[in-house]
CSV table of C-alpha atoms in Angstrom, one decimal:
chain,number,residue,atom,x,y,z
A,1,UNK,CA,26.1,2.1,-9.6
A,2,UNK,CA,22.5,3.7,-8.5
A,3,UNK,CA,21.3,4.0,-12.3
A,4,UNK,CA,22.0,-0.4,-12.7
A,5,UNK,CA,20.2,-0.8,-9.4
A,6,UNK,CA,17.3,0.9,-10.2
A,7,UNK,CA,16.6,-0.5,-13.7
A,8,UNK,CA,17.3,-4.0,-11.9
A,9,UNK,CA,14.4,-3.6,-9.7
A,10,UNK,CA,11.6,-2.6,-12.6
A,11,UNK,CA,12.8,-6.4,-13.9
A,12,UNK,CA,12.5,-8.0,-9.9
A,13,UNK,CA,9.2,-6.0,-9.4
A,14,UNK,CA,7.7,-7.1,-12.8
A,15,UNK,CA,8.9,-11.1,-11.6
A,16,UNK,CA,5.7,-12.0,-9.2
A,17,UNK,CA,3.8,-11.0,-12.4
A,18,UNK,CA,5.3,-12.8,-14.5
A,19,UNK,CA,5.2,-15.9,-12.4
A,20,UNK,CA,1.4,-15.7,-12.5
A,21,UNK,CA,0.8,-15.4,-16.3
A,22,UNK,CA,3.2,-12.7,-18.8
A,23,UNK,CA,-0.2,-11.8,-19.7
A,24,UNK,CA,-0.6,-9.3,-16.7
A,25,UNK,CA,2.6,-7.9,-18.1
A,26,UNK,CA,1.0,-7.5,-21.6
A,27,UNK,CA,0.2,-3.8,-23.0
A,28,UNK,CA,-4.1,-4.4,-23.2
A,29,UNK,CA,-3.9,-2.9,-26.3
A,30,UNK,CA,-2.5,-4.5,-29.8
A,31,UNK,CA,-1.7,-8.2,-30.2
A,32,UNK,CA,0.9,-7.9,-26.7
A,33,UNK,CA,-2.1,-10.4,-25.1
A,34,UNK,CA,-1.5,-12.6,-27.6
A,35,UNK,CA,2.3,-12.7,-27.6
A,36,UNK,CA,2.0,-13.3,-24.2
A,37,UNK,CA,0.0,-15.9,-24.4
A,38,UNK,CA,2.1,-18.1,-27.1
A,39,UNK,CA,0.4,-16.7,-30.0
A,40,UNK,CA,1.5,-15.2,-33.4
A,41,UNK,CA,0.3,-12.3,-33.9
A,42,UNK,CA,1.3,-9.3,-36.1
A,43,UNK,CA,2.0,-6.7,-33.6
A,44,UNK,CA,4.9,-6.0,-31.2
A,45,UNK,CA,4.5,-7.0,-28.2
A,46,UNK,CA,5.0,-4.4,-25.3
A,47,UNK,CA,4.8,-4.1,-21.7
A,48,UNK,CA,2.3,-2.7,-19.6
A,49,UNK,CA,3.6,0.6,-17.6
A,50,UNK,CA,5.8,0.3,-14.2
A,51,UNK,CA,3.0,2.5,-12.5
A,52,UNK,CA,0.3,-0.2,-13.4
A,53,UNK,CA,2.9,-2.6,-12.2
A,54,UNK,CA,2.8,-1.6,-8.7
A,55,UNK,CA,-0.5,-1.6,-8.5
A,56,UNK,CA,-0.8,-5.6,-9.4
A,57,UNK,CA,1.5,-6.2,-6.9
A,58,UNK,CA,-0.7,-4.7,-4.1
A,59,UNK,CA,-3.2,-7.3,-4.6
A,60,UNK,CA,-0.9,-10.1,-5.2
A,61,UNK,CA,2.5,-9.4,-2.6
A,62,UNK,CA,0.7,-8.9,0.8
A,63,UNK,CA,3.5,-6.6,2.5
A,64,UNK,CA,4.1,-4.8,-1.0
A,65,UNK,CA,1.2,-2.2,-0.1
A,66,UNK,CA,3.9,-1.1,3.1
A,67,UNK,CA,6.4,-0.3,0.9
A,68,UNK,CA,4.6,0.8,-2.3
A,69,UNK,CA,5.4,4.6,-1.4
A,70,UNK,CA,9.0,3.8,-1.6
A,71,UNK,CA,9.0,1.9,-4.4
A,72,UNK,CA,7.3,5.0,-6.2
A,73,UNK,CA,10.1,7.8,-4.8
A,74,UNK,CA,12.3,5.3,-6.1
A,75,UNK,CA,10.8,5.5,-10.0
A,76,UNK,CA,10.9,8.8,-9.6
A,77,UNK,CA,14.3,9.0,-8.9
A,78,UNK,CA,15.2,6.5,-12.1
A,79,UNK,CA,12.4,9.3,-14.3
A,80,UNK,CA,14.3,11.7,-13.2
A,81,UNK,CA,17.5,10.4,-14.1
A,82,UNK,CA,16.5,9.2,-17.6
A,83,UNK,CA,13.7,11.4,-18.9
A,84,UNK,CA,15.6,15.1,-17.5
A,85,UNK,CA,18.1,16.9,-17.8
A,86,UNK,CA,18.7,16.7,-14.5
A,87,UNK,CA,22.0,14.7,-12.9
A,88,UNK,CA,19.4,13.4,-9.7
A,89,UNK,CA,21.3,10.7,-8.6
A,90,UNK,CA,24.6,12.1,-8.5
A,91,UNK,CA,23.0,14.6,-6.3
A,92,UNK,CA,21.3,12.4,-4.2
A,93,UNK,CA,23.5,10.6,-0.7
A,94,UNK,CA,23.0,6.8,-0.7
A,95,UNK,CA,21.6,7.3,2.7
A,96,UNK,CA,18.6,8.7,1.5
A,97,UNK,CA,17.5,5.9,-1.3
A,98,UNK,CA,19.7,2.3,-0.5
A,99,UNK,CA,17.0,1.7,2.7
A,100,UNK,CA,14.2,2.2,1.1
A,101,UNK,CA,15.7,0.2,-2.0
A,102,UNK,CA,16.4,-2.3,0.4
A,103,UNK,CA,13.1,-2.7,2.1
A,104,UNK,CA,11.3,-2.6,-1.4
A,105,UNK,CA,13.9,-5.3,-2.6
A,106,UNK,CA,13.3,-7.5,0.5
A,107,UNK,CA,9.3,-7.9,0.0
A,108,UNK,CA,9.7,-8.9,-3.7
A,109,UNK,CA,12.0,-11.7,-2.9
A,110,UNK,CA,10.9,-13.0,0.2
A,111,UNK,CA,7.8,-13.0,-2.0
A,112,UNK,CA,9.5,-15.2,-4.9
A,113,UNK,CA,11.2,-17.6,-2.4
A,114,UNK,CA,14.6,-16.7,-3.2
A,115,UNK,CA,17.5,-15.2,-1.1
A,116,UNK,CA,18.4,-11.7,-1.2
A,117,UNK,CA,21.6,-12.3,-2.0
A,118,UNK,CA,20.2,-13.8,-5.8
A,119,UNK,CA,19.8,-10.0,-6.8
A,120,UNK,CA,22.4,-8.1,-5.2
A,121,UNK,CA,26.1,-8.6,-4.3
A,122,UNK,CA,26.9,-9.3,-1.0
A,123,UNK,CA,28.2,-5.2,0.0
A,124,UNK,CA,25.2,-3.8,-1.3
A,125,UNK,CA,22.7,-6.0,0.7
A,126,UNK,CA,25.0,-5.4,3.9
A,127,UNK,CA,25.3,-1.2,3.1
A,128,UNK,CA,21.6,-0.9,1.9
A,129,UNK,CA,20.7,-2.8,5.2
A,130,UNK,CA,22.3,-0.5,7.9
A,131,UNK,CA,20.4,2.7,6.4
A,132,UNK,CA,17.6,0.4,6.2
A,133,UNK,CA,18.1,0.1,10.0
A,134,UNK,CA,19.2,3.3,10.1
A,135,UNK,CA,15.9,5.3,8.4
A,136,UNK,CA,13.3,3.1,10.6
A,137,UNK,CA,15.7,4.2,14.3
A,138,UNK,CA,14.8,7.3,12.3
A,139,UNK,CA,11.4,7.1,12.3
A,140,UNK,CA,11.1,5.9,15.4
A,141,UNK,CA,12.7,8.8,17.3
A,142,UNK,CA,10.6,11.2,15.0
A,143,UNK,CA,7.1,9.4,16.3
A,144,UNK,CA,8.2,9.3,19.7
A,145,UNK,CA,9.0,13.4,19.4
A,146,UNK,CA,5.5,14.0,18.5
A,147,UNK,CA,4.2,11.8,21.0
A,148,UNK,CA,5.7,13.4,23.8
A,149,UNK,CA,4.8,17.4,22.3
A,150,UNK,CA,1.4,15.7,21.9
A,151,UNK,CA,1.1,14.7,25.6
A,152,UNK,CA,2.8,18.4,26.7
A,153,UNK,CA,-0.7,18.9,24.5
A,154,UNK,CA,-2.7,17.1,26.1
A,155,UNK,CA,-1.7,18.6,29.4
A,156,UNK,CA,-2.7,21.9,28.9
A,157,UNK,CA,-6.6,20.9,27.7
A,158,UNK,CA,-9.2,21.0,29.9
A,159,UNK,CA,-12.2,19.1,29.6
A,160,UNK,CA,-14.4,21.5,28.3
A,161,UNK,CA,-11.5,22.1,26.0
A,162,UNK,CA,-11.4,18.1,24.2
A,163,UNK,CA,-15.1,18.4,24.3
A,164,UNK,CA,-14.8,21.4,21.7
A,165,UNK,CA,-12.0,19.5,19.9
A,166,UNK,CA,-14.0,16.6,19.8
A,167,UNK,CA,-16.9,18.3,17.8
A,168,UNK,CA,-14.9,19.2,15.4
A,169,UNK,CA,-14.2,15.3,14.3
A,170,UNK,CA,-16.8,14.4,12.1
A,171,UNK,CA,-15.8,17.8,9.9
A,172,UNK,CA,-12.1,16.8,10.0
A,173,UNK,CA,-12.5,12.8,8.8
A,174,UNK,CA,-14.9,14.2,5.7
A,175,UNK,CA,-10.9,15.4,4.5
A,176,UNK,CA,-10.0,11.6,4.5
A,177,UNK,CA,-12.6,9.3,2.1
A,178,UNK,CA,-11.5,6.0,3.3
A,179,UNK,CA,-10.9,6.1,7.0
A,180,UNK,CA,-12.1,4.4,10.3
A,181,UNK,CA,-12.2,5.7,13.7
A,182,UNK,CA,-9.8,4.0,16.6
A,183,UNK,CA,-8.7,5.1,19.7
A,184,UNK,CA,-5.3,7.4,19.6
A,185,UNK,CA,-2.4,6.2,21.4
A,186,UNK,CA,-1.6,9.2,23.3
A,187,UNK,CA,-5.1,10.4,24.5
A,188,UNK,CA,-7.7,7.5,23.9
A,189,UNK,CA,-10.1,9.9,22.9
A,190,UNK,CA,-11.8,9.2,19.4
A,191,UNK,CA,-8.9,9.1,16.4
A,192,UNK,CA,-9.5,9.5,12.1
A,193,UNK,CA,-7.3,6.6,10.7
A,194,UNK,CA,-6.8,6.9,7.4
A,195,UNK,CA,-7.0,4.0,5.0
A,196,UNK,CA,-6.9,2.2,2.0
A,197,UNK,CA,-7.9,-1.2,0.4
A,198,UNK,CA,-5.3,-2.9,-0.9
A,199,UNK,CA,-7.1,-6.2,-1.7
A,200,UNK,CA,-10.4,-8.5,-2.0
A,201,UNK,CA,-10.2,-12.1,-1.0
A,202,UNK,CA,-12.3,-14.0,-3.3
A,203,UNK,CA,-16.0,-15.0,-2.1
A,204,UNK,CA,-16.1,-18.1,0.3
A,205,UNK,CA,-19.6,-19.9,1.2
A,206,UNK,CA,-20.8,-19.8,4.8
A,207,UNK,CA,-23.1,-22.7,4.8
A,208,UNK,CA,-24.2,-22.4,8.3
A,209,UNK,CA,-25.0,-19.3,8.0
A,210,UNK,CA,-26.0,-19.4,4.5
A,211,UNK,CA,-23.7,-16.5,3.4
A,212,UNK,CA,-21.2,-15.0,1.4
A,213,UNK,CA,-18.0,-13.9,2.4
A,214,UNK,CA,-15.0,-11.6,1.4
A,215,UNK,CA,-12.1,-9.9,3.4
A,216,UNK,CA,-11.4,-6.3,2.3
A,217,UNK,CA,-7.4,-5.7,3.6
A,218,UNK,CA,-6.7,-2.1,4.0
A,219,UNK,CA,-3.4,-0.5,5.2
A,220,UNK,CA,-3.2,2.7,7.4
A,221,UNK,CA,-2.1,6.0,5.6
A,222,UNK,CA,-2.5,9.2,7.6
A,223,UNK,CA,-3.4,9.4,11.4
A,224,UNK,CA,-4.9,12.1,13.2
A,225,UNK,CA,-6.3,13.2,16.6
A,226,UNK,CA,-8.0,16.4,17.0
A,227,UNK,CA,-7.6,16.5,20.9
A,228,UNK,CA,-3.8,16.3,21.0
A,229,UNK,CA,-2.6,17.0,17.6
A,230,UNK,CA,-0.7,13.8,17.2
A,231,UNK,CA,-0.1,13.5,13.1
A,232,UNK,CA,1.2,10.3,11.8
A,233,UNK,CA,2.1,10.1,7.8
A,234,UNK,CA,3.1,6.4,6.3
A,235,UNK,CA,2.7,3.4,7.5
A,236,UNK,CA,5.8,3.0,9.2
A,237,UNK,CA,4.6,6.2,11.3
A,238,UNK,CA,2.0,4.7,11.9
A,239,UNK,CA,3.4,1.3,13.2
A,240,UNK,CA,5.8,3.0,14.9
A,241,UNK,CA,3.2,4.3,17.2
A,242,UNK,CA,1.8,1.2,18.4
A,243,UNK,CA,-1.0,1.3,15.8
A,244,UNK,CA,-1.8,-1.7,13.7
A,245,UNK,CA,-1.0,-1.3,10.0
A,246,UNK,CA,-3.6,-3.7,8.8
A,247,UNK,CA,-7.1,-3.8,8.9
A,248,UNK,CA,-9.4,-6.5,7.7
A,249,UNK,CA,-13.3,-6.2,7.0
A,250,UNK,CA,-15.6,-8.9,6.5
A,251,UNK,CA,-18.4,-8.2,4.0
A,252,UNK,CA,-21.3,-10.6,4.5
A,253,UNK,CA,-23.7,-10.9,1.2
A,254,UNK,CA,-27.2,-13.1,1.7
A,255,UNK,CA,-27.6,-15.7,-1.4
A,256,UNK,CA,-30.7,-14.1,-1.9
A,257,UNK,CA,-28.8,-10.6,-2.4
A,258,UNK,CA,-26.5,-11.3,-4.3
A,259,UNK,CA,-28.7,-13.5,-6.8
A,260,UNK,CA,-32.2,-12.1,-6.8
A,261,UNK,CA,-31.7,-8.9,-9.5
A,262,UNK,CA,-31.0,-12.3,-11.8
A,263,UNK,CA,-33.8,-13.8,-11.5
A,264,UNK,CA,-36.1,-11.0,-11.4
A,265,UNK,CA,-38.4,-10.8,-13.8
A,266,UNK,CA,-39.5,-7.0,-14.5
A,267,UNK,CA,-43.5,-6.2,-15.2
A,268,UNK,CA,-44.5,-4.7,-18.5
A,269,UNK,CA,-47.5,-3.5,-17.7
A,270,UNK,CA,-49.5,-5.7,-19.9
A,271,UNK,CA,-51.7,-6.9,-16.9
């Protein structure tokens, strides 16, 4: 049961790429790209690894970054069952993976605009949805517990304690290569939110300002407040704490900056 569901998920995850073009699934080495474009070639066609598929889904399916961690975990379960001597799927409860499976499938089918009942039996959908809801509830309860714990911590701190802890903010932020600063939902002090860029929009020309703009879309990964010690891990915990999970930064570039190098002629030193 579990193995067939996980194997089916692999095919489903490849569908958004195939919808755009088969070459997105073609192994770049050899003749696979030729085959994907309908050109006869001597080599056998091969597809890219599933890890590559997941990376491309981040750019193609808007909500996929929110479930990528679950998708990776499901891949590891499948690989453990197929490529090791361990009975991975026999040793794990449905409640530990079926809810995550539902979340990943739901994101893919909504992107493809097909009913989830077209890819899963109704009985599986119902059970998986219940597990997913229970998992969300569990996360909310855990985050609420941490928030209360942080409130207690905050009540014990003096003003000088808060000041001293804030001096560690920037050194701690170094550990997060892609991060921004946001107010803590508990103490309102400046805190660290680790993010990861998942999509970059196409260039758009702003005629009024005569500049080129593009958006860098990031999702939240981890949160840390050095004052009240609230920590959140993963996008679902960040959302459960009432924080935004997606952030958009618009980068503006002048036409001169974009194209000046193309028209620059170096000095040959013959003057």
